[in-house]
Coordinates of C-alpha atoms in Angstrom, one line a residue:
X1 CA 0.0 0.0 0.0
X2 CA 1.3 3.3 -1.2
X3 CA 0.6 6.3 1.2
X4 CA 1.7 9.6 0.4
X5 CA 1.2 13.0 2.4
X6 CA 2.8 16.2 2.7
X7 CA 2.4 19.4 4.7
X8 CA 4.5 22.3 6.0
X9 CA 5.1 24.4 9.4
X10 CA 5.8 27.8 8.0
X11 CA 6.8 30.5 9.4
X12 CA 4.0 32.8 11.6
X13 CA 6.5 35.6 11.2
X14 CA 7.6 35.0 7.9
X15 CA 7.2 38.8 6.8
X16 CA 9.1 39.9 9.9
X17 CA 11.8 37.1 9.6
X18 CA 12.3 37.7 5.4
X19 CA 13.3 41.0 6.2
X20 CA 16.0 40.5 9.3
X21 CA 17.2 38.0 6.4
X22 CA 17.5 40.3 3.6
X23 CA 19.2 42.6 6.3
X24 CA 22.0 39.9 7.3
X25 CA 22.4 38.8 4.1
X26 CA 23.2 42.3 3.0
X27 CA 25.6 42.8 5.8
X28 CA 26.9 39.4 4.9
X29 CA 28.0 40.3 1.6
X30 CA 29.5 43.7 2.5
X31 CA 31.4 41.7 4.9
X32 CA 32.6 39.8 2.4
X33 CA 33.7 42.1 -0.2
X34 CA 35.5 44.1 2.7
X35 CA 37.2 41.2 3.8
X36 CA 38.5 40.2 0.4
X37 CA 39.6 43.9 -0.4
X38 CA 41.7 44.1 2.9
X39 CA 43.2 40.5 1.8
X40 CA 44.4 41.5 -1.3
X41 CA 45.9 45.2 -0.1
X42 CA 47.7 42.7 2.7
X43 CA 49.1 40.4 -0.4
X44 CA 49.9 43.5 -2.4
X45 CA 52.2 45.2 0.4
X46 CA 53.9 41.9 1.9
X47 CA 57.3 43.7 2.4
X48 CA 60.2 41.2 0.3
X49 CA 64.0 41.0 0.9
X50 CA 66.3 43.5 3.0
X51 CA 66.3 47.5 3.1
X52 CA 69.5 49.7 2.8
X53 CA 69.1 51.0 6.7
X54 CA 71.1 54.1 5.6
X55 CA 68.5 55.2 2.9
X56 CA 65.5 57.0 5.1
X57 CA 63.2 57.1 2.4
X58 CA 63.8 53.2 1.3
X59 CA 63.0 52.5 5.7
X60 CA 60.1 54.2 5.7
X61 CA 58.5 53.0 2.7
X62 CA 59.6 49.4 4.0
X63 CA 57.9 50.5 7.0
X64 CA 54.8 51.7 5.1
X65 CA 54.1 48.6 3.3
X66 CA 54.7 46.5 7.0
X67 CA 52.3 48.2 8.5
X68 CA 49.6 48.2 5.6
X69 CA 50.0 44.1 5.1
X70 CA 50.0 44.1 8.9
X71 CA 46.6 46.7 9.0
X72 CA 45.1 44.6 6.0
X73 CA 45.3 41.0 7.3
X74 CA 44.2 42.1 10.8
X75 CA 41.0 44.0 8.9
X76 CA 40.4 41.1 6.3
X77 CA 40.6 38.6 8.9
X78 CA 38.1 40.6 11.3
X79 CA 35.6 41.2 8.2
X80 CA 35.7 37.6 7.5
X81 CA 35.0 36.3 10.4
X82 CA 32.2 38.9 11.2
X83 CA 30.8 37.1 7.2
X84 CA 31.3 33.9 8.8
X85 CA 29.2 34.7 12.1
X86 CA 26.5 36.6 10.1
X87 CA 26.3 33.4 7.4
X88 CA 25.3 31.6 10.4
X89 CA 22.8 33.9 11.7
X90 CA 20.4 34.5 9.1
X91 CA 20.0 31.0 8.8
X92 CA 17.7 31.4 11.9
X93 CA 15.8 34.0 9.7
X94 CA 12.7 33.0 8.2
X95 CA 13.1 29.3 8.0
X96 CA 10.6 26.9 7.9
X97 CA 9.9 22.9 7.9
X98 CA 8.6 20.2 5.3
X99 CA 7.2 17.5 6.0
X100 CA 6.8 14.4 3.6
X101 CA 5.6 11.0 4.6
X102 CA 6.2 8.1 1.8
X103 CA 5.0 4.9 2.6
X104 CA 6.9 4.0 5.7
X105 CA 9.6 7.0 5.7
X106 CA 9.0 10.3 7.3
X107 CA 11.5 13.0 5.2
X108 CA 11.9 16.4 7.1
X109 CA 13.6 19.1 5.5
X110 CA 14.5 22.8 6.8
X111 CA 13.5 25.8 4.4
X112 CA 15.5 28.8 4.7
X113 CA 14.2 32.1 2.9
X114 CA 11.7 29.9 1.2
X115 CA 13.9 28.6 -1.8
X116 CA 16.5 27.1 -0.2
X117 CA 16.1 23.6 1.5
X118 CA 18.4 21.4 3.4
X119 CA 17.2 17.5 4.6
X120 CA 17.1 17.4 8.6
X121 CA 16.2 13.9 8.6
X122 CA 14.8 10.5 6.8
X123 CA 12.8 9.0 10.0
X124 CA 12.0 5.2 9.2
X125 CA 8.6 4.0 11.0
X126 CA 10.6 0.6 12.2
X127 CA 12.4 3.2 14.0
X128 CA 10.3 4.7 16.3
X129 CA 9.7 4.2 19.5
X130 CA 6.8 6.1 21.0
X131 CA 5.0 9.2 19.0
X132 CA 2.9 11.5 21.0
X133 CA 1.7 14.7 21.8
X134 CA 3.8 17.2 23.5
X135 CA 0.9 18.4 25.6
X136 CA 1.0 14.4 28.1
X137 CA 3.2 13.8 30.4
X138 CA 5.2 11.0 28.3
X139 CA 6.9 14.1 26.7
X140 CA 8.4 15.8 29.4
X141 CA 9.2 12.2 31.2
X142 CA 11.3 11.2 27.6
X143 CA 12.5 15.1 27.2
X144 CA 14.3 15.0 31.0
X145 CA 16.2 11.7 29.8
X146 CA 20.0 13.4 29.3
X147 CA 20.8 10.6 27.2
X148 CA 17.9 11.8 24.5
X149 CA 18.7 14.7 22.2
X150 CA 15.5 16.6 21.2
X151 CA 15.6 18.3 17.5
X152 CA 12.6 21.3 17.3
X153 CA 11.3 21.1 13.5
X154 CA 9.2 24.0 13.8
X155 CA 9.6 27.7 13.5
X156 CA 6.8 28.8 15.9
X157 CA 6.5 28.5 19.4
X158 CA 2.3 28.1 19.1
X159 CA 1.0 25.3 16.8
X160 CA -1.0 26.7 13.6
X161 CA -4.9 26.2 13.4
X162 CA -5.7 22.8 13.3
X163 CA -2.2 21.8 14.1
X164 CA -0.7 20.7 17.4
X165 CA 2.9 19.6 18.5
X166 CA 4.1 16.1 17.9
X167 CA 6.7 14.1 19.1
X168 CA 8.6 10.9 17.2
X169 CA 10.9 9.2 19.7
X170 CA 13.6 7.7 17.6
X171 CA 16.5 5.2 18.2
X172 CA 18.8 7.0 15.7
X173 CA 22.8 6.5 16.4
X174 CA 21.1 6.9 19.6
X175 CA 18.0 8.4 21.3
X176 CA 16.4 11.1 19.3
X177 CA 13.1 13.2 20.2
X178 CA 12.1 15.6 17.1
X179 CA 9.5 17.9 17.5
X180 CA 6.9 18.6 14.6
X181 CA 3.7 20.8 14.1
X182 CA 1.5 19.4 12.0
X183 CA -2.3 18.5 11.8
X184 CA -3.0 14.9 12.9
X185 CA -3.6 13.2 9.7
X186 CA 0.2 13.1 9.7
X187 CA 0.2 10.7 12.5
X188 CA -2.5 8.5 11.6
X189 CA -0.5 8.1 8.1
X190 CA 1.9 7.0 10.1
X191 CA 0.2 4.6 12.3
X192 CA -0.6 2.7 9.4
X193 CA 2.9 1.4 9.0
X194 CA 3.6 1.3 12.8
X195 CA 2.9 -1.1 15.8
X196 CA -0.3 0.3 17.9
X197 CA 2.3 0.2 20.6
X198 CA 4.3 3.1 20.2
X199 CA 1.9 5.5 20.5
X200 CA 1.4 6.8 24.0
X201 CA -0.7 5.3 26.4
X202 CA -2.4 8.8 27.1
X203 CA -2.9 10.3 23.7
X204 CA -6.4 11.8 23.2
X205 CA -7.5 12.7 19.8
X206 CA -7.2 15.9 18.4
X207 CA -11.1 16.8 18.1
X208 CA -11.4 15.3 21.4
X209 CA -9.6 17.4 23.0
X210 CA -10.8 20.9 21.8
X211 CA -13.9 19.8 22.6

């Protein structure tokens, strides 16, 4: 049986979050340009061979180019590591999450700035261990366990309309607890290729409990 279903937890903020991106990005880039230009003035004045100590003029221009390698690396350096750190931040910008469930595999992929994707994970249902929702106890008893590492896969920190917060336990080179938003057809999709078993003891379906 082939079973197919997609969704996505996007951004609430996206509007807000697309424009600290464009912001870092732009930053980013002037970082990098600076960077590169103080490189090459570094490489263009690396002082080569002796100076005649007697000739003033020949010192100080000796001198000159010393200090101007030594000003340039020290600024190139600086404005590549400031590219480096702000690459890294506006990753956290306007990113959201994909969701995909293919008959038996769960693929989760992180969007950043909508067009640019990167896989998180490939979660096989033989895999998992318990599913849930976050709102029982069973999550916060599995969460407290230091030897299980917990992976958010959401942007928001309040589920969507007709979305809540699920867990997927995982034995995964180790314990692994990822946390998804999604709407609940998602996890009865993936009951199907699952043992009744590793869903939580307390989980209470979704309509039931907004009623």
């Amino acid at each position: 049986m082939d079973v197919f279903y997609e969704e996505s937890a996007v951004n609430q903020n996206a509007k807000k979050g697309a424009r600290h991106y464009k912001i870092t990005h732009i930053a980013s880039v002037i970082c990098l340009v600076l960077g590169i230009l103080f490189l090459v003035i570094c490489l263009f004045n690396i002082p080569f061979g002796t100076v005649d100590s007697s000739n003033q003029d020949a010192v100080a221009a000796y001198e000159m180019a010393k200090f101007i390698c030594i000003f340039g690396g020290f600024q190139g350096v600086f404005f590549m590591l400031f590219w480096f750190l702000l690459s890294r931040l506006k990753a956290r910008f306007n990113t959201s999450f994909d969701y995909c469930f293919v008959s038996g595999e769960l693929r989760i992929s992180k969007v950043f700035n909508i067009n640019k994707r990167k896989l998180v994970t490939r979660i096989d249902c033989a895999d998992i261990i318990q599913i849930g929702d976050i709102d029982n106890a069973s999550y916060e008893r599995l969460r407290s366990d230091p030897m299980t590492k917990e992976i958010v896969c959401t942007p928001n920190m309040e589920a969507g309309e007709g979305k809540f917060f699920m867990y997927i336990l995982v034995n995964e080179s180790g314990k692994k607890l990822y946390l998804l938003e999604c709407r609940e057809e998602l996890l009865l999709k993936m009951m199907l290729f699952t043992k009744r078993s590793v869903l939580e003891s307390d989980y209470v379906m979704q309509e039931k409990k907004q009623k």
